[in-house]
Amino acid sequence: AQSVSQHNHHVILSEAASLELGCNYSYGGTVNLFWYVQYPGQHLQLLLKYFSGDPLVKGIKGFEAEFIKSKFSFNLRKPSVQWSDTAEYFCAVGSYNQGGKLIFGQGTELSVKP
Amino acid sequence: EAGVTQFPSHSVIEKGQTVTLRCDPISGHDNLYWYRRVMGKEIKFLLHFVKESKQDESGMPNNRFLAERTGGTYSTLKVQPAELEDSGVYFCASSQTGGGYEQYFGPGTRLTVT
């Protein structure tokens, strides 16, 4: 069965610290990979996505993620977080063969202290 | 361009009652997805419409849940009769034809069954 695992449930950082959120997935075919973010009181919105090509993808607000096929991983990174990055982050996997439905990880709550 | 909208934003009902959730996708988006997040758990896929047809309803928990998308526009998700374990946040998302395009999420409906 397909699954997505996010390594951390809650991460607390100070402003300017570097961020790395782990995501591993289990799927036997070609996948599309996503990171979504939900800021307090807002909709889920797409941070970045990987479909093919360069495994290092850049998203909005200075976020990036690296797809490592051999490790089934798609970790999210940001060199220097800001208080405004406080949110919940979701890793997700989708597939054309599955109609595009998304399989989500459990979510990681990020709290950035000013 | 209007985003995905959902109504109501919050519903509190008693066990055994019926509730109908509504989702209006982005105009022109053929794909419509329903997801649910039970407290403390991951966001889980419920079903996928392509226009008015159910493409995949493998995530529907049981036959107390009925989804429709008449005319291929808005969708409703009815829970009848509601049980305590149905409490959670119900998200709707829409995307363009192709299955792998970005899904745009609505704000969610928080359902509380008492």
PDB file of C-alpha atoms in Angstrom:
ATOM      1  CA  ALA A   1       0.000   0.000   0.000  1.00  0.00           C
ATOM      2  CA  GLN A   2       1.120   3.506  -0.713  1.00  0.00           C
ATOM      3  CA  SER A   3       2.122   5.564   2.273  1.00  0.00           C
ATOM      4  CA  VAL A   4       3.919   8.752   3.184  1.00  0.00           C
ATOM      5  CA  SER A   5       5.861   9.240   6.379  1.00  0.00           C
ATOM      6  CA  GLN A   6       6.925  12.573   7.820  1.00  0.00           C
ATOM      7  CA  HIS A   7       9.640  12.256  10.385  1.00  0.00           C
ATOM      8  CA  ASN A   8       8.697  15.033  12.760  1.00  0.00           C
ATOM      9  CA  HIS A   9       5.351  15.837  14.292  1.00  0.00           C
ATOM     10  CA  HIS A  10       6.324  19.185  15.781  1.00  0.00           C
ATOM     11  CA  VAL A  11       9.432  21.240  15.140  1.00  0.00           C
ATOM     12  CA  ILE A  12      10.354  24.368  17.077  1.00  0.00           C
ATOM     13  CA  LEU A  13      13.021  26.692  15.701  1.00  0.00           C
ATOM     14  CA  SER A  14      14.310  30.166  16.320  1.00  0.00           C
ATOM     15  CA  GLU A  15      14.263  32.725  13.531  1.00  0.00           C
ATOM     16  CA  ALA A  16      17.197  32.430  11.119  1.00  0.00           C
ATOM     17  CA  ALA A  17      17.696  28.738  11.917  1.00  0.00           C
ATOM     18  CA  SER A  18      17.845  26.291   9.045  1.00  0.00           C
ATOM     19  CA  LEU A  19      14.968  23.911   8.417  1.00  0.00           C
ATOM     20  CA  GLU A  20      14.826  20.412   7.079  1.00  0.00           C
ATOM     21  CA  LEU A  21      11.620  18.383   7.227  1.00  0.00           C
ATOM     22  CA  GLY A  22      11.889  14.740   6.313  1.00  0.00           C
ATOM     23  CA  CYS A  23       9.488  12.894   4.042  1.00  0.00           C
ATOM     24  CA  ASN A  24       9.692   9.302   2.860  1.00  0.00           C
ATOM     25  CA  TYR A  25       7.174   7.537   0.678  1.00  0.00           C
ATOM     26  CA  SER A  26       6.311   4.037  -0.306  1.00  0.00           C
ATOM     27  CA  TYR A  27       5.076   3.544  -3.854  1.00  0.00           C
ATOM     28  CA  GLY A  28       5.967   1.141  -6.602  1.00  0.00           C
ATOM     29  CA  GLY A  29       5.545   3.299  -9.681  1.00  0.00           C
ATOM     30  CA  THR A  30       6.200   6.763 -11.035  1.00  0.00           C
ATOM     31  CA  VAL A  31       5.086   9.402  -8.600  1.00  0.00           C
ATOM     32  CA  ASN A  32       4.576  13.104  -8.384  1.00  0.00           C
ATOM     33  CA  LEU A  33       5.685  14.659  -5.113  1.00  0.00           C
ATOM     34  CA  PHE A  34       4.310  17.691  -3.351  1.00  0.00           C
ATOM     35  CA  TRP A  35       4.757  19.814  -0.273  1.00  0.00           C
ATOM     36  CA  TYR A  36       1.691  21.723   0.882  1.00  0.00           C
ATOM     37  CA  VAL A  37       1.539  24.282   3.673  1.00  0.00           C
ATOM     38  CA  GLN A  38      -1.349  25.440   5.810  1.00  0.00           C
ATOM     39  CA  TYR A  39      -0.789  28.753   7.578  1.00  0.00           C
ATOM     40  CA  PRO A  40      -2.995  29.418  10.603  1.00  0.00           C
ATOM     41  CA  GLY A  41      -6.534  30.123   9.465  1.00  0.00           C
ATOM     42  CA  GLN A  42      -5.744  29.664   5.790  1.00  0.00           C
ATOM     43  CA  HIS A  43      -6.244  27.096   3.025  1.00  0.00           C
ATOM     44  CA  LEU A  44      -3.804  24.382   2.171  1.00  0.00           C
ATOM     45  CA  GLN A  45      -1.566  25.790  -0.534  1.00  0.00           C
ATOM     46  CA  LEU A  46       1.131  24.316  -2.692  1.00  0.00           C
ATOM     47  CA  LEU A  47       4.726  25.086  -1.712  1.00  0.00           C
ATOM     48  CA  LEU A  48       6.433  23.102  -4.436  1.00  0.00           C
ATOM     49  CA  LYS A  49       6.106  20.019  -6.593  1.00  0.00           C
ATOM     50  CA  TYR A  50       8.263  17.498  -8.399  1.00  0.00           C
ATOM     51  CA  PHE A  51       7.071  15.750 -11.542  1.00  0.00           C
ATOM     52  CA  SER A  52      10.286  15.017 -13.424  1.00  0.00           C
ATOM     53  CA  GLY A  53      13.661  16.480 -14.344  1.00  0.00           C
ATOM     54  CA  ASP A  54      15.967  18.258 -11.913  1.00  0.00           C
ATOM     55  CA  PRO A  55      15.512  16.530  -8.549  1.00  0.00           C
ATOM     56  CA  LEU A  56      16.159  19.788  -6.711  1.00  0.00           C
ATOM     57  CA  VAL A  57      13.025  21.855  -6.928  1.00  0.00           C
ATOM     58  CA  LYS A  58      12.461  25.371  -5.724  1.00  0.00           C
ATOM     59  CA  GLY A  59       9.164  26.626  -4.424  1.00  0.00           C
ATOM     60  CA  ILE A  60       7.653  29.751  -3.028  1.00  0.00           C
ATOM     61  CA  LYS A  61       9.019  31.731  -0.082  1.00  0.00           C
ATOM     62  CA  GLY A  62      12.546  30.370  -0.362  1.00  0.00           C
ATOM     63  CA  PHE A  63      11.661  26.722   0.166  1.00  0.00           C
ATOM     64  CA  GLU A  64      13.281  23.912  -1.784  1.00  0.00           C
ATOM     65  CA  ALA A  65      13.082  20.136  -1.790  1.00  0.00           C
ATOM     66  CA  GLU A  66      15.275  17.370  -3.085  1.00  0.00           C
ATOM     67  CA  PHE A  67      13.944  14.165  -4.595  1.00  0.00           C
ATOM     68  CA  ILE A  68      16.255  11.223  -3.913  1.00  0.00           C
ATOM     69  CA  LYS A  69      14.783   8.279  -5.776  1.00  0.00           C
ATOM     70  CA  SER A  70      17.070   5.683  -4.219  1.00  0.00           C
ATOM     71  CA  LYS A  71      15.964   6.725  -0.752  1.00  0.00           C
ATOM     72  CA  PHE A  72      12.296   7.316  -1.625  1.00  0.00           C
ATOM     73  CA  SER A  73      12.687  10.695   0.012  1.00  0.00           C
ATOM     74  CA  PHE A  74      11.556  14.240  -0.702  1.00  0.00           C
ATOM     75  CA  ASN A  75      12.864  16.416   2.108  1.00  0.00           C
ATOM     76  CA  LEU A  76      11.892  20.059   2.448  1.00  0.00           C
ATOM     77  CA  ARG A  77      14.525  22.665   3.268  1.00  0.00           C
ATOM     78  CA  LYS A  78      14.860  26.346   3.946  1.00  0.00           C
ATOM     79  CA  PRO A  79      18.184  27.945   4.883  1.00  0.00           C
ATOM     80  CA  SER A  80      16.767  30.580   7.227  1.00  0.00           C
ATOM     81  CA  VAL A  81      13.259  30.465   8.642  1.00  0.00           C
ATOM     82  CA  GLN A  82      11.138  33.424   9.605  1.00  0.00           C
ATOM     83  CA  TRP A  83       8.390  33.786  12.181  1.00  0.00           C
ATOM     84  CA  SER A  84       5.919  33.911   9.261  1.00  0.00           C
ATOM     85  CA  ASP A  85       6.867  30.325   8.332  1.00  0.00           C
ATOM     86  CA  THR A  86       4.960  29.089  11.366  1.00  0.00           C
ATOM     87  CA  ALA A  87       2.490  26.654   9.828  1.00  0.00           C
ATOM     88  CA  GLU A  88       1.710  23.003   9.273  1.00  0.00           C
ATOM     89  CA  TYR A  89       3.559  21.321   6.416  1.00  0.00           C
ATOM     90  CA  PHE A  90       2.323  18.292   4.510  1.00  0.00           C
ATOM     91  CA  CYS A  91       4.213  16.006   2.193  1.00  0.00           C
ATOM     92  CA  ALA A  92       2.073  14.244  -0.413  1.00  0.00           C
ATOM     93  CA  VAL A  93       2.438  11.727  -3.201  1.00  0.00           C
ATOM     94  CA  GLY A  94       0.263  11.469  -6.282  1.00  0.00           C
ATOM     95  CA  SER A  95       0.234   9.438  -9.445  1.00  0.00           C
ATOM     96  CA  TYR A  96      -1.322   9.819 -12.894  1.00  0.00           C
ATOM     97  CA  ASN A  97      -2.180   6.131 -12.739  1.00  0.00           C
ATOM     98  CA  GLN A  98      -4.216   6.739  -9.604  1.00  0.00           C
ATOM     99  CA  GLY A  99      -6.200   9.640 -11.046  1.00  0.00           C
ATOM    100  CA  GLY A 100      -4.062  12.199  -9.304  1.00  0.00           C
ATOM    101  CA  LYS A 101      -5.384  11.504  -5.816  1.00  0.00           C
ATOM    102  CA  LEU A 102      -2.946  12.524  -3.117  1.00  0.00           C
ATOM    103  CA  ILE A 103      -1.610  10.408  -0.281  1.00  0.00           C
ATOM    104  CA  PHE A 104      -0.572  12.668   2.579  1.00  0.00           C
ATOM    105  CA  GLY A 105       1.866  12.328   5.402  1.00  0.00           C
ATOM    106  CA  GLN A 106       0.800  13.075   8.955  1.00  0.00           C
ATOM    107  CA  GLY A 107       1.869  16.704   8.780  1.00  0.00           C
ATOM    108  CA  THR A 108       4.600  18.583  10.636  1.00  0.00           C
ATOM    109  CA  GLU A 109       3.789  21.600  12.761  1.00  0.00           C
ATOM    110  CA  LEU A 110       6.535  24.184  12.557  1.00  0.00           C
ATOM    111  CA  SER A 111       6.716  26.849  15.239  1.00  0.00           C
ATOM    112  CA  VAL A 112       9.255  29.628  14.691  1.00  0.00           C
ATOM    113  CA  LYS A 113      10.128  31.712  17.720  1.00  0.00           C
ATOM    114  CA  PRO A 114      10.863  35.392  17.024  1.00  0.00           C
TER     115      PRO A 114
ATOM    116  CA  GLU B   1     -10.316  33.972 -10.255  1.00  0.00           C
ATOM    117  CA  ALA B   2     -12.358  32.621  -7.355  1.00  0.00           C
ATOM    118  CA  GLY B   3     -10.833  29.762  -5.421  1.00  0.00           C
ATOM    119  CA  VAL B   4     -12.438  26.579  -4.165  1.00  0.00           C
ATOM    120  CA  THR B   5     -15.212  27.360  -1.732  1.00  0.00           C
ATOM    121  CA  GLN B   6     -16.866  25.136   0.827  1.00  0.00           C
ATOM    122  CA  PHE B   7     -20.023  25.501   2.851  1.00  0.00           C
ATOM    123  CA  PRO B   8     -20.583  25.489   5.751  1.00  0.00           C
ATOM    124  CA  SER B   9     -17.294  26.328   7.395  1.00  0.00           C
ATOM    125  CA  HIS B  10     -18.360  24.584  10.571  1.00  0.00           C
ATOM    126  CA  SER B  11     -21.204  22.217  11.402  1.00  0.00           C
ATOM    127  CA  VAL B  12     -22.162  20.765  14.757  1.00  0.00           C
ATOM    128  CA  ILE B  13     -24.744  17.989  14.680  1.00  0.00           C
ATOM    129  CA  GLU B  14     -25.911  15.204  16.934  1.00  0.00           C
ATOM    130  CA  LYS B  15     -25.234  11.572  16.318  1.00  0.00           C
ATOM    131  CA  GLY B  16     -27.865  10.156  13.994  1.00  0.00           C
ATOM    132  CA  GLN B  17     -28.566  13.404  12.197  1.00  0.00           C
ATOM    133  CA  THR B  18     -27.833  14.160   8.557  1.00  0.00           C
ATOM    134  CA  VAL B  19     -25.398  16.744   7.256  1.00  0.00           C
ATOM    135  CA  THR B  20     -24.663  17.879   3.713  1.00  0.00           C
ATOM    136  CA  LEU B  21     -21.396  19.552   2.831  1.00  0.00           C
ATOM    137  CA  ARG B  22     -20.988  21.536  -0.342  1.00  0.00           C
ATOM    138  CA  CYS B  23     -17.958  22.267  -2.491  1.00  0.00           C
ATOM    139  CA  ASP B  24     -17.717  24.689  -5.386  1.00  0.00           C
ATOM    140  CA  PRO B  25     -14.558  24.024  -7.408  1.00  0.00           C
ATOM    141  CA  ILE B  26     -12.654  26.518  -9.504  1.00  0.00           C
ATOM    142  CA  SER B  27     -14.560  27.161 -12.713  1.00  0.00           C
ATOM    143  CA  GLY B  28     -13.380  24.898 -15.512  1.00  0.00           C
ATOM    144  CA  HIS B  29     -11.752  22.325 -13.261  1.00  0.00           C
ATOM    145  CA  ASP B  30     -13.018  18.901 -14.271  1.00  0.00           C
ATOM    146  CA  ASN B  31     -11.379  17.083 -11.360  1.00  0.00           C
ATOM    147  CA  LEU B  32     -12.890  17.370  -7.907  1.00  0.00           C
ATOM    148  CA  TYR B  33     -11.561  15.551  -4.872  1.00  0.00           C
ATOM    149  CA  TRP B  34     -12.857  15.108  -1.334  1.00  0.00           C
ATOM    150  CA  TYR B  35     -10.486  14.489   1.560  1.00  0.00           C
ATOM    151  CA  ARG B  36     -10.949  14.207   5.299  1.00  0.00           C
ATOM    152  CA  ARG B  37      -8.699  14.827   8.274  1.00  0.00           C
ATOM    153  CA  VAL B  38      -9.687  13.268  11.548  1.00  0.00           C
ATOM    154  CA  MET B  39      -8.043  15.006  14.512  1.00  0.00           C
ATOM    155  CA  GLY B  40      -4.437  13.996  14.955  1.00  0.00           C
ATOM    156  CA  LYS B  41      -4.343  11.926  11.802  1.00  0.00           C
ATOM    157  CA  GLU B  42      -3.273  12.459   8.209  1.00  0.00           C
ATOM    158  CA  ILE B  43      -5.438  13.946   5.474  1.00  0.00           C
ATOM    159  CA  LYS B  44      -7.102  10.995   3.739  1.00  0.00           C
ATOM    160  CA  PHE B  45      -8.556  10.736   0.252  1.00  0.00           C
ATOM    161  CA  LEU B  46     -12.273  10.006   0.048  1.00  0.00           C
ATOM    162  CA  LEU B  47     -13.221  10.201  -3.616  1.00  0.00           C
ATOM    163  CA  HIS B  48     -12.539  11.735  -7.010  1.00  0.00           C
ATOM    164  CA  PHE B  49     -14.945  13.069  -9.619  1.00  0.00           C
ATOM    165  CA  VAL B  50     -14.127  13.741 -13.231  1.00  0.00           C
ATOM    166  CA  LYS B  51     -16.881  16.062 -14.320  1.00  0.00           C
ATOM    167  CA  GLU B  52     -20.038  14.368 -13.006  1.00  0.00           C
ATOM    168  CA  SER B  53     -18.621  10.832 -12.921  1.00  0.00           C
ATOM    169  CA  LYS B  54     -17.135   9.149  -9.880  1.00  0.00           C
ATOM    170  CA  GLN B  55     -13.667   8.124 -10.955  1.00  0.00           C
ATOM    171  CA  ASP B  56     -12.498   6.647  -7.676  1.00  0.00           C
ATOM    172  CA  GLU B  57     -14.465   6.261  -4.466  1.00  0.00           C
ATOM    173  CA  SER B  58     -12.096   3.839  -2.817  1.00  0.00           C
ATOM    174  CA  GLY B  59     -11.613   6.086   0.196  1.00  0.00           C
ATOM    175  CA  MET B  60     -15.257   6.415   1.200  1.00  0.00           C
ATOM    176  CA  PRO B  61     -15.520   4.959   4.710  1.00  0.00           C
ATOM    177  CA  ASN B  62     -18.917   3.285   4.363  1.00  0.00           C
ATOM    178  CA  ASN B  63     -22.355   3.613   2.792  1.00  0.00           C
ATOM    179  CA  ARG B  64     -23.386   6.375   5.179  1.00  0.00           C
ATOM    180  CA  PHE B  65     -21.432   8.715   2.918  1.00  0.00           C
ATOM    181  CA  LEU B  66     -22.921   9.783  -0.402  1.00  0.00           C
ATOM    182  CA  ALA B  67     -21.245  12.163  -2.811  1.00  0.00           C
ATOM    183  CA  GLU B  68     -22.754  13.732  -5.878  1.00  0.00           C
ATOM    184  CA  ARG B  69     -21.666  16.153  -8.550  1.00  0.00           C
ATOM    185  CA  THR B  70     -24.656  16.928 -10.667  1.00  0.00           C
ATOM    186  CA  GLY B  71     -23.860  18.671 -13.925  1.00  0.00           C
ATOM    187  CA  GLY B  72     -20.173  18.484 -13.262  1.00  0.00           C
ATOM    188  CA  THR B  73     -20.074  21.707 -11.272  1.00  0.00           C
ATOM    189  CA  TYR B  74     -20.474  21.804  -7.507  1.00  0.00           C
ATOM    190  CA  SER B  75     -20.395  18.696  -5.362  1.00  0.00           C
ATOM    191  CA  THR B  76     -22.161  17.643  -2.199  1.00  0.00           C
ATOM    192  CA  LEU B  77     -21.111  15.121   0.409  1.00  0.00           C
ATOM    193  CA  LYS B  78     -23.914  13.825   2.584  1.00  0.00           C
ATOM    194  CA  VAL B  79     -23.392  11.914   5.797  1.00  0.00           C
ATOM    195  CA  GLN B  80     -26.491  10.023   6.912  1.00  0.00           C
ATOM    196  CA  PRO B  81     -26.753   9.098   9.724  1.00  0.00           C
ATOM    197  CA  ALA B  82     -23.713  10.779  11.260  1.00  0.00           C
ATOM    198  CA  GLU B  83     -21.616   8.923  13.831  1.00  0.00           C
ATOM    199  CA  LEU B  84     -19.124  10.287  16.353  1.00  0.00           C
ATOM    200  CA  GLU B  85     -16.151   9.013  14.325  1.00  0.00           C
ATOM    201  CA  ASP B  86     -17.238  11.145  11.355  1.00  0.00           C
ATOM    202  CA  SER B  87     -15.989  14.268  13.138  1.00  0.00           C
ATOM    203  CA  GLY B  88     -13.123  15.954  11.376  1.00  0.00           C
ATOM    204  CA  VAL B  89     -12.275  18.499   8.706  1.00  0.00           C
ATOM    205  CA  TYR B  90     -13.546  17.747   5.210  1.00  0.00           C
ATOM    206  CA  PHE B  91     -11.502  19.285   2.425  1.00  0.00           C
ATOM    207  CA  CYS B  92     -12.433  19.671  -1.185  1.00  0.00           C
ATOM    208  CA  ALA B  93      -9.885  20.233  -3.944  1.00  0.00           C
ATOM    209  CA  SER B  94     -10.099  20.762  -7.664  1.00  0.00           C
ATOM    210  CA  SER B  95      -7.669  20.529 -10.548  1.00  0.00           C
ATOM    211  CA  GLN B  96      -7.533  20.815 -14.294  1.00  0.00           C
ATOM    212  CA  THR B  97      -7.805  17.812 -16.582  1.00  0.00           C
ATOM    213  CA  GLY B  98      -4.734  15.591 -16.581  1.00  0.00           C
ATOM    214  CA  GLY B  99      -4.727  14.104 -13.110  1.00  0.00           C
ATOM    215  CA  GLY B 100      -1.296  15.333 -12.221  1.00  0.00           C
ATOM    216  CA  TYR B 101      -1.986  19.040 -12.123  1.00  0.00           C
ATOM    217  CA  GLU B 102      -1.864  21.014  -8.931  1.00  0.00           C
ATOM    218  CA  GLN B 103      -4.850  20.556  -6.687  1.00  0.00           C
ATOM    219  CA  TYR B 104      -6.318  23.717  -5.234  1.00  0.00           C
ATOM    220  CA  PHE B 105      -7.863  23.238  -1.830  1.00  0.00           C
ATOM    221  CA  GLY B 106     -10.851  24.837  -0.212  1.00  0.00           C
ATOM    222  CA  PRO B 107     -10.844  26.063   3.383  1.00  0.00           C
ATOM    223  CA  GLY B 108     -12.480  22.902   4.661  1.00  0.00           C
ATOM    224  CA  THR B 109     -15.629  22.187   6.636  1.00  0.00           C
ATOM    225  CA  ARG B 110     -15.125  21.299  10.277  1.00  0.00           C
ATOM    226  CA  LEU B 111     -17.743  18.709  11.211  1.00  0.00           C
ATOM    227  CA  THR B 112     -18.381  17.972  14.865  1.00  0.00           C
ATOM    228  CA  VAL B 113     -20.709  15.108  15.744  1.00  0.00           C
ATOM    229  CA  THR B 114     -21.813  15.078  19.392  1.00  0.00           C
TER     230      THR B 114
END
